[in-house]
XYZ file of C-alpha atoms in Angstrom:
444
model
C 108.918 98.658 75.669
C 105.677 96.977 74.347
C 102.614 96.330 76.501
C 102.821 92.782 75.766
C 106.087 92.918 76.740
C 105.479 94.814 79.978
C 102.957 92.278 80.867
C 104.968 89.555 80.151
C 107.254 90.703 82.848
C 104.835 91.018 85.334
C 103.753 87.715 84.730
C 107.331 86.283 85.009
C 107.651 88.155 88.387
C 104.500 86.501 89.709
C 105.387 82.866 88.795
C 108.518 83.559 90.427
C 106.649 84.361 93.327
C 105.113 81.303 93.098
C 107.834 78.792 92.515
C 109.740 80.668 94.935
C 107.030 79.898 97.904
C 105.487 76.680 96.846
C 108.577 74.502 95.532
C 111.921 76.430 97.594
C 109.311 77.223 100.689
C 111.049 81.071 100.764
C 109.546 83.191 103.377
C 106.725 85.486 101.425
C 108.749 88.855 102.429
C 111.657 87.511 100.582
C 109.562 86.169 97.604
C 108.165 89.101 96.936
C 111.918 91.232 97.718
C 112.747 89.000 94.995
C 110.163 88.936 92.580
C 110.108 92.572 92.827
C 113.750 93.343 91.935
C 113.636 90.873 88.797
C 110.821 92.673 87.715
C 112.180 95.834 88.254
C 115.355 95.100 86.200
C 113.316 93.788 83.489
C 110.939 96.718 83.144
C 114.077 98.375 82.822
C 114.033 100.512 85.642
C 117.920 102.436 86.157
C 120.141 99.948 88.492
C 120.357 102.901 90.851
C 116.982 103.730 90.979
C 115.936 100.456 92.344
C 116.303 100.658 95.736
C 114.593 103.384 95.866
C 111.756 101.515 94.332
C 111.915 99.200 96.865
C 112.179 101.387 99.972
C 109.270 103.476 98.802
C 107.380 100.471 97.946
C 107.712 99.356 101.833
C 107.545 102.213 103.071
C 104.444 103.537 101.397
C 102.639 100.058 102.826
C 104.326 100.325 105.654
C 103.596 103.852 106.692
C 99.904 104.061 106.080
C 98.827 100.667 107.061
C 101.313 99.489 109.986
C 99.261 101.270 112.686
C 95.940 100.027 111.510
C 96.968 96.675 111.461
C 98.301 96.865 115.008
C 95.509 98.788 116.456
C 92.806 95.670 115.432
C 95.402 93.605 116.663
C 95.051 95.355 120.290
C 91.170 95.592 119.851
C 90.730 91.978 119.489
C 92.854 90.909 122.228
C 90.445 92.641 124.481
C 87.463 92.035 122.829
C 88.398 88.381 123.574
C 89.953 88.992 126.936
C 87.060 90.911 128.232
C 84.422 88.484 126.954
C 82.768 91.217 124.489
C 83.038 88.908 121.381
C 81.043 86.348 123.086
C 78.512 89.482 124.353
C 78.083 89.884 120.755
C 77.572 86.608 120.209
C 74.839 85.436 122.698
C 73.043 88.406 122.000
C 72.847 87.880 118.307
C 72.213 84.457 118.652
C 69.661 84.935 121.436
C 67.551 87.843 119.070
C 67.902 85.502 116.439
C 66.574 82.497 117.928
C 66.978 79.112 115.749
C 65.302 79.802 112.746
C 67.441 82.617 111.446
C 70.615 81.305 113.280
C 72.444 81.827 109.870
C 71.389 85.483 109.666
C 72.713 85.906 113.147
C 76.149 84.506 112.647
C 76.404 86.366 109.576
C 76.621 89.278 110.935
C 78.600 88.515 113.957
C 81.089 87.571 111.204
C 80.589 90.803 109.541
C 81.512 92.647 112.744
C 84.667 90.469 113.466
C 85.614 90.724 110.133
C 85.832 94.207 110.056
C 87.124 94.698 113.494
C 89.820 92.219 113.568
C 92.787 90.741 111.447
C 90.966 88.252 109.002
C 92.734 85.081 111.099
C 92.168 86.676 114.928
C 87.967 86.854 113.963
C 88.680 83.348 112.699
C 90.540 81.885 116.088
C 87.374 83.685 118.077
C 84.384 83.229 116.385
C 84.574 79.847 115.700
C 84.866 78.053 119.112
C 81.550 80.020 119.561
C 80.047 78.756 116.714
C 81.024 74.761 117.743
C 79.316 76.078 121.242
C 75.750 77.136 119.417
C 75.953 74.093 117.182
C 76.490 72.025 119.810
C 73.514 73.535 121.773
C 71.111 73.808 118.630
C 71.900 70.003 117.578
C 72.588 71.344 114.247
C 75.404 69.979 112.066
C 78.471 72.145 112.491
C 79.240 73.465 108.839
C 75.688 74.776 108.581
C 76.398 77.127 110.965
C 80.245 77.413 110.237
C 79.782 78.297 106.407
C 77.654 81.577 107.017
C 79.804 82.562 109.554
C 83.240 82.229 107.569
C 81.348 83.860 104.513
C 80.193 87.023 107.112
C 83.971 87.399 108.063
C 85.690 87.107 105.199
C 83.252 89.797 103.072
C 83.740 92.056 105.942
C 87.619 91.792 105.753
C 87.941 92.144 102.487
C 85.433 95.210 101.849
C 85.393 97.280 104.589
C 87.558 99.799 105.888
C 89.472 100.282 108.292
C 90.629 96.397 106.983
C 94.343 97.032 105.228
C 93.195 95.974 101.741
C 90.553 97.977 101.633
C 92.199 100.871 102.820
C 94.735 100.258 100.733
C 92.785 100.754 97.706
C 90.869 103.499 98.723
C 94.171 105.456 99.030
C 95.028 103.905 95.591
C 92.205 104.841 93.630
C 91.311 108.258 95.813
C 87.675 106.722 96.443
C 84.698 108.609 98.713
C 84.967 106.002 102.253
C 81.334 106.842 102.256
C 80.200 105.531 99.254
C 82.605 102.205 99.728
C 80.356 101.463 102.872
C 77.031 102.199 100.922
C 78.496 100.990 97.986
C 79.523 97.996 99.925
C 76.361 97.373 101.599
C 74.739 96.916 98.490
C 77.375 94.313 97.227
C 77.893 92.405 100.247
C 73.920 91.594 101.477
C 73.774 89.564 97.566
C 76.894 87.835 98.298
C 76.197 87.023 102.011
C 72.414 85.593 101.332
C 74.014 83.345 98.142
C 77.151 82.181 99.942
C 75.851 81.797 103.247
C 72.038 80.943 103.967
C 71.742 79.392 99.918
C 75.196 77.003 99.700
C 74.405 75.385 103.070
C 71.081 74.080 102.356
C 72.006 73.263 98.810
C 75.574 71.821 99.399
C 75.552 67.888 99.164
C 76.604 65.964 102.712
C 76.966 69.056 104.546
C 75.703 67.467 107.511
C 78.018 64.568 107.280
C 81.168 66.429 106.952
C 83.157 64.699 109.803
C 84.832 67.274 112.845
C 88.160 65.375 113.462
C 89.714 68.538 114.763
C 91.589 69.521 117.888
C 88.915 72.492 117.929
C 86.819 72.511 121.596
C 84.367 74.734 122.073
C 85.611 77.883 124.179
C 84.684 77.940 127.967
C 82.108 80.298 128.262
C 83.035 83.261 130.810
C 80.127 83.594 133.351
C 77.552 85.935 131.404
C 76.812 88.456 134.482
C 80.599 89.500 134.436
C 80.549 89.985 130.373
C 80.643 93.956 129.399
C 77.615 95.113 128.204
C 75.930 94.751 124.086
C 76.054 98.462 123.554
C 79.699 98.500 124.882
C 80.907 95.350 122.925
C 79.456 96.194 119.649
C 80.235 99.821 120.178
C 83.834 99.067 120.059
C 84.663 97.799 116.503
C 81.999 99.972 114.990
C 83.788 103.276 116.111
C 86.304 103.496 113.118
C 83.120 102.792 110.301
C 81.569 105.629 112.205
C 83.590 108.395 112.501
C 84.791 107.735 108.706
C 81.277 107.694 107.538
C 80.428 110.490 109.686
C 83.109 112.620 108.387
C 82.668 111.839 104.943
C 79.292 113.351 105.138
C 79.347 116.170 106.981
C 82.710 117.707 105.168
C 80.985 118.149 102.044
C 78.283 120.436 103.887
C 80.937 122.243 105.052
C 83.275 125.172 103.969
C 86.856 124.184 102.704
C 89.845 125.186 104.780
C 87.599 125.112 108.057
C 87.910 124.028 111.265
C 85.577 121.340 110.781
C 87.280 120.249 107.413
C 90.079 120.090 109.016
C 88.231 117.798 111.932
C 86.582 115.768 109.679
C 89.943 114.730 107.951
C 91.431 114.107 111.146
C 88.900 112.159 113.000
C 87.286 110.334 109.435
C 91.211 109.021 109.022
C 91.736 105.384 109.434
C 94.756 105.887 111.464
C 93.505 108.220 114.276
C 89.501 106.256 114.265
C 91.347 103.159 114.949
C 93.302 104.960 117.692
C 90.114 106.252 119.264
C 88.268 102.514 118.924
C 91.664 100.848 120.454
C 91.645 103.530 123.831
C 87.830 102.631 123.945
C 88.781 99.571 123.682
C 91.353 99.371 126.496
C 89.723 101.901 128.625
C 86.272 100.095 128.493
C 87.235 96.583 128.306
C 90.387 96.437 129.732
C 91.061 99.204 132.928
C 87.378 99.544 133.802
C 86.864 96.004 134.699
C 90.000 95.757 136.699
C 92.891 95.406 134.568
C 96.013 96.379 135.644
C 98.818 99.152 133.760
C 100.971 95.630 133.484
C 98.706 93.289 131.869
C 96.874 96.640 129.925
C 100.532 96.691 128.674
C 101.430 92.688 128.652
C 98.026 92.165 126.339
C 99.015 95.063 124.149
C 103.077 93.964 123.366
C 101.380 90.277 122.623
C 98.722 91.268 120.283
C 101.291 93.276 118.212
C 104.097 90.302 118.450
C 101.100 87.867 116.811
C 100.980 89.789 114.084
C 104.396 91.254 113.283
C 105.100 88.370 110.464
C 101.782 89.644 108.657
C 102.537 92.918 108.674
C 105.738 92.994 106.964
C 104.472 90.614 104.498
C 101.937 92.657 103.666
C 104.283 95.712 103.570
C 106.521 93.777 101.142
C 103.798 93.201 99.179
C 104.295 97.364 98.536
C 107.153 96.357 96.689
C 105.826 94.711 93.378
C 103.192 97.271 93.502
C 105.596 100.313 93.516
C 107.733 98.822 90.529
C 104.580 98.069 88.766
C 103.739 101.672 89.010
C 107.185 103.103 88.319
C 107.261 101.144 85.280
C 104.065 102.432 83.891
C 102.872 98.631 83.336
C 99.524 99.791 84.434
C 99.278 101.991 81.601
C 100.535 99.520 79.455
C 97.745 97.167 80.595
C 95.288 100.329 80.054
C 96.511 100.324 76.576
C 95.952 96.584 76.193
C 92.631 96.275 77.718
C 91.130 98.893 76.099
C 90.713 96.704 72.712
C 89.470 93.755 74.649
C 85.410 93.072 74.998
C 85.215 93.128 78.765
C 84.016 95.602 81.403
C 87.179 97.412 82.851
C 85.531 95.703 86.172
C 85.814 92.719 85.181
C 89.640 92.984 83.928
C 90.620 94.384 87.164
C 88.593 91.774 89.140
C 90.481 89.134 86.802
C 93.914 90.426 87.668
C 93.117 90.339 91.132
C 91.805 86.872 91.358
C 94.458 85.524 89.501
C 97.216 87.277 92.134
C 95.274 85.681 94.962
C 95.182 82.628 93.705
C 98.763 82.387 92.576
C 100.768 84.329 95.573
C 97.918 82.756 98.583
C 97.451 85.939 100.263
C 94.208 88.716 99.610
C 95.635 91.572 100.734
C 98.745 91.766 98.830
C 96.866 90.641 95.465
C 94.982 93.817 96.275
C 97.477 96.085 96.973
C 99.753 94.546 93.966
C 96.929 94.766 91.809
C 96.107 98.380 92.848
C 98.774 99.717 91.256
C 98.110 97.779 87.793
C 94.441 98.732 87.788
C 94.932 102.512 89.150
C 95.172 104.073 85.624
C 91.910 102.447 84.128
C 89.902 104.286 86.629
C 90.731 107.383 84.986
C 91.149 106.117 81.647
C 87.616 104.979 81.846
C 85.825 107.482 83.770
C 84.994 104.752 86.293
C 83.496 105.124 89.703
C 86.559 104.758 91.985
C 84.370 103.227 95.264
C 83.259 100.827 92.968
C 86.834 100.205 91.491
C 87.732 99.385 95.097
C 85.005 96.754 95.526
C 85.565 94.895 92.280
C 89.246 94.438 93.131
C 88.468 93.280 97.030
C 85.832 91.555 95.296
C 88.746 89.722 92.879
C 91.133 89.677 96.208
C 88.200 87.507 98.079
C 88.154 84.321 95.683
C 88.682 80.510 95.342
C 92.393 79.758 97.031
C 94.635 76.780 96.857
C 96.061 74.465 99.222
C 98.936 76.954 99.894
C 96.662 79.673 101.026
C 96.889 81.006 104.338
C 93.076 80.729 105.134
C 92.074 77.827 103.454
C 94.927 75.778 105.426
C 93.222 77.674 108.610
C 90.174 76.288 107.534
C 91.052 72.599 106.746
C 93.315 72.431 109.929
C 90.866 74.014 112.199
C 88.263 71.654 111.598
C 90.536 68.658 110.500
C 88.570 67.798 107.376
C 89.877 66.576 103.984
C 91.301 68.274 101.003
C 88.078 67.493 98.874
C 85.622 68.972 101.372
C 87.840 72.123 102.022
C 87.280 72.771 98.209
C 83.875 72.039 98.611
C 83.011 74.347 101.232
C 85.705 76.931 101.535
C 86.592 77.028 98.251
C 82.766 77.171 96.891
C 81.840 80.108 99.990
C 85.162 82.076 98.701
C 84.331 81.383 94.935
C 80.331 82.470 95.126
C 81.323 85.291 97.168
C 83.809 87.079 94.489
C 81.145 85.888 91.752
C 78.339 87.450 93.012
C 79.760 90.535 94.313
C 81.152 91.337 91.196
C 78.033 90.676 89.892
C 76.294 93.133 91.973
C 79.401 95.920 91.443
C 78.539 95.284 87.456
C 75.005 95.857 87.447
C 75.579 99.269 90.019
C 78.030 100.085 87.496
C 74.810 100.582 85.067
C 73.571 103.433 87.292
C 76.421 104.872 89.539
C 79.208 106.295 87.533
């Protein structure tokens, strides 16, 4: 079969995807069962072969991203239960002080982002942000905007996030040199899209708050766990990973402390350490009972049970993209056209987000289309995995998941949604695939 042709089938798979969930309203898991098997048959993949396909396109999703998801799951419920997000919050914001109130809720966005499913940092942080405002007299989006920008950057970039780890498995990149890598990319993108749009953005401060939003009763602050302890918690994963991916290079392979580093640097078993922290510190230490320890844990995971098989379904394209060599094909393609291999695989991304509504299966889908230009191009693969979170971290439609959340949560219109979600989303994936093309120049 052609390239072109390969492609085209791809393509055809997507916009079924699409028409499928916009114009039929199908349930994304069966959109993308659907989607899937067409584009299996038309890749040609054997009739018997394609379940197969499918189960090991679940299942590979599935497997190494299921307990990750639940475990943030269970470490924001008591991170909001115990009163440490709003620790984190005062704290910031009292350090900060007015002036660099932005800076501050930047990177309490940052930290919820990569601590907690993109929608749970949403749900928290924001009642805590219409408190501040409130308090500071300052109009709402200013504050709301750097926020937003802080948590979704963090979601989509860091580990132990599911896109991100996602790719990192797919392209077999250094966790290390994502975060430093990452660092680099995201302090650009956070400074454009969240201290530069706000003061620039026309009738920001008369954006009207018609929403059924209140801001959160404050907990009394002597009974709140301590900073160290609250920020301590969601940190623990992007510790022990970057900790372990710099001491097992120092040391001999086969070792014991090889072997400790790959156990303890996994995403699975970091997340399980930050989720006992978690319940031990914030949870039985402060009184909680076995029953509600247990009662907050079986809700957390219920609230997310719908994403996680959506996302696992998104395994699905990506496994029949890969078994049908259609990422080759697209290597074959794109190595004739003018364009950094970045920016192709940032392009394919974008476009998947923007046409299926939902980041991380556009990254995971577009994983396993990209995968084979990393080593057809010598390219670095940490940097691979930040172009295409980059790509899966763009402008969204009215049928996205998050930008709904955002033009529900604060009741506004369709127009300023686009101008202030869709702009913060937009200049983030622009400039931090700016900033992965010019590292590119250095770093291979």
């Amino acid at each position: 079969m052609s390239p072109v042709l390969s492609l085209t089938w791809v393509l055809l798979g997507i916009a079924l995807l699409v028409v499928l969930n916009l114009k039929y309203k199908f349930h994304n898991i069966f959109s993308l069962l659907i989607a899937g098997v067409l584009v299996a048959i038309l890749e040609g993949i054997p009739l018997d072969k394609i379940v197969s396909t499918v189960q090991q396109g679940i299942g590979s999703i599935m497997g190494h991203l299921a307990l990750i998801i639940i475990f943030g799951a269970v470490i924001g419920k008591f991170m909001t239960e115990s009163g440490a997000s709003q620790q984190i919050a005062d704290t910031v914001i009292r350090r900060c002080g007015t002036r660099y109130l932005s800076v501050g809720l930047m990177f309490i966005g940052v930290i919820f982002g990569i601590a907690m499913f993109y929608e749970v940092a949403f749900l928290i942080a924001m009642p805590l942000v219409m408190n501040i405002a409130k308090k500071a007299n300052i109009p709402y989006m200013k504050l709301v905007i750097p926020t937003v920008v802080g948590a979704t950057m963090g979601h989509s970039l860091f580990p132990p996030q599911p896109g991100p780890v996602a790719l990192i498995s797919a392209f077999n990149a250094d966790i290390a040199q994502v975060y430093l890598y990452g660092v680099l990319v995201i302090i650009p993108a956070l400074f454009c899209a969240g201290i530069l749009l706000p003061k620039f953005l026309p009738g920001i401060k008369n954006i009207p708050l018609n929403s059924m939003i209140k801001p959160v009763a404050e907990l009394d602050p002597q009974s709140l766990p301590s900073f160290k302890t609250s920020i301590m918690v969601p940190l623990i994963p992007a510790i022990l990973m970057i900790l372990a991916s710099i001491i097992k290079p120092l040391a001999s392979k086969g070792t014991l402390l090889t072997q400790l580093c790959d156990f303890l640097g996994s995403a699975e078993i970091s997340m399980l350490i930050a989720t006992c922290t978690a319940i031990w510190f914030l949870g039985i230490r402060r009184g909680m009972t076995a029953d509600a320890v247990t009662n907050n844990v079986s809700l957390s995971i219920s609230q997310i049970a719908n994403v996680l098989f959506v996302i696992s379904a998104g395994g699905i394209l990506k496994q029949v993209i890969i078994d049908s060599d259609v990422g080759d094909s697209i290597v074959h393609v794109m190595s004739s056209v003018p364009f950094s291999p970045f920016v192709i695989a940032w392009l394919i991304t974008a476009v998947i987000r923007i046409l299926t509504g939902q980041g991380a299966v556009a990254a995971i889908t577009s994983a396993g289309i990209v995968a084979p230009m990393v080593g057809a191009f010598h390219l670095n693969p940490a940097l691979m995995v930040l172009a295409v979170a980059c790509g899966s971290n763009t402008i969204t439609l009215m049928y996205d998941g998050g930008f709904l959340l955002f033009k529900e949560t604060f009741g506004i219109s369709m127009k300023d949604t686009f101008k202030t979600w869709g702009l913060l989303e937009l200049i983030n994936s622009v400039v931090g695939l700016g900033m992965v093309l010019l590292l590119s120049l250095w770093i291979h």
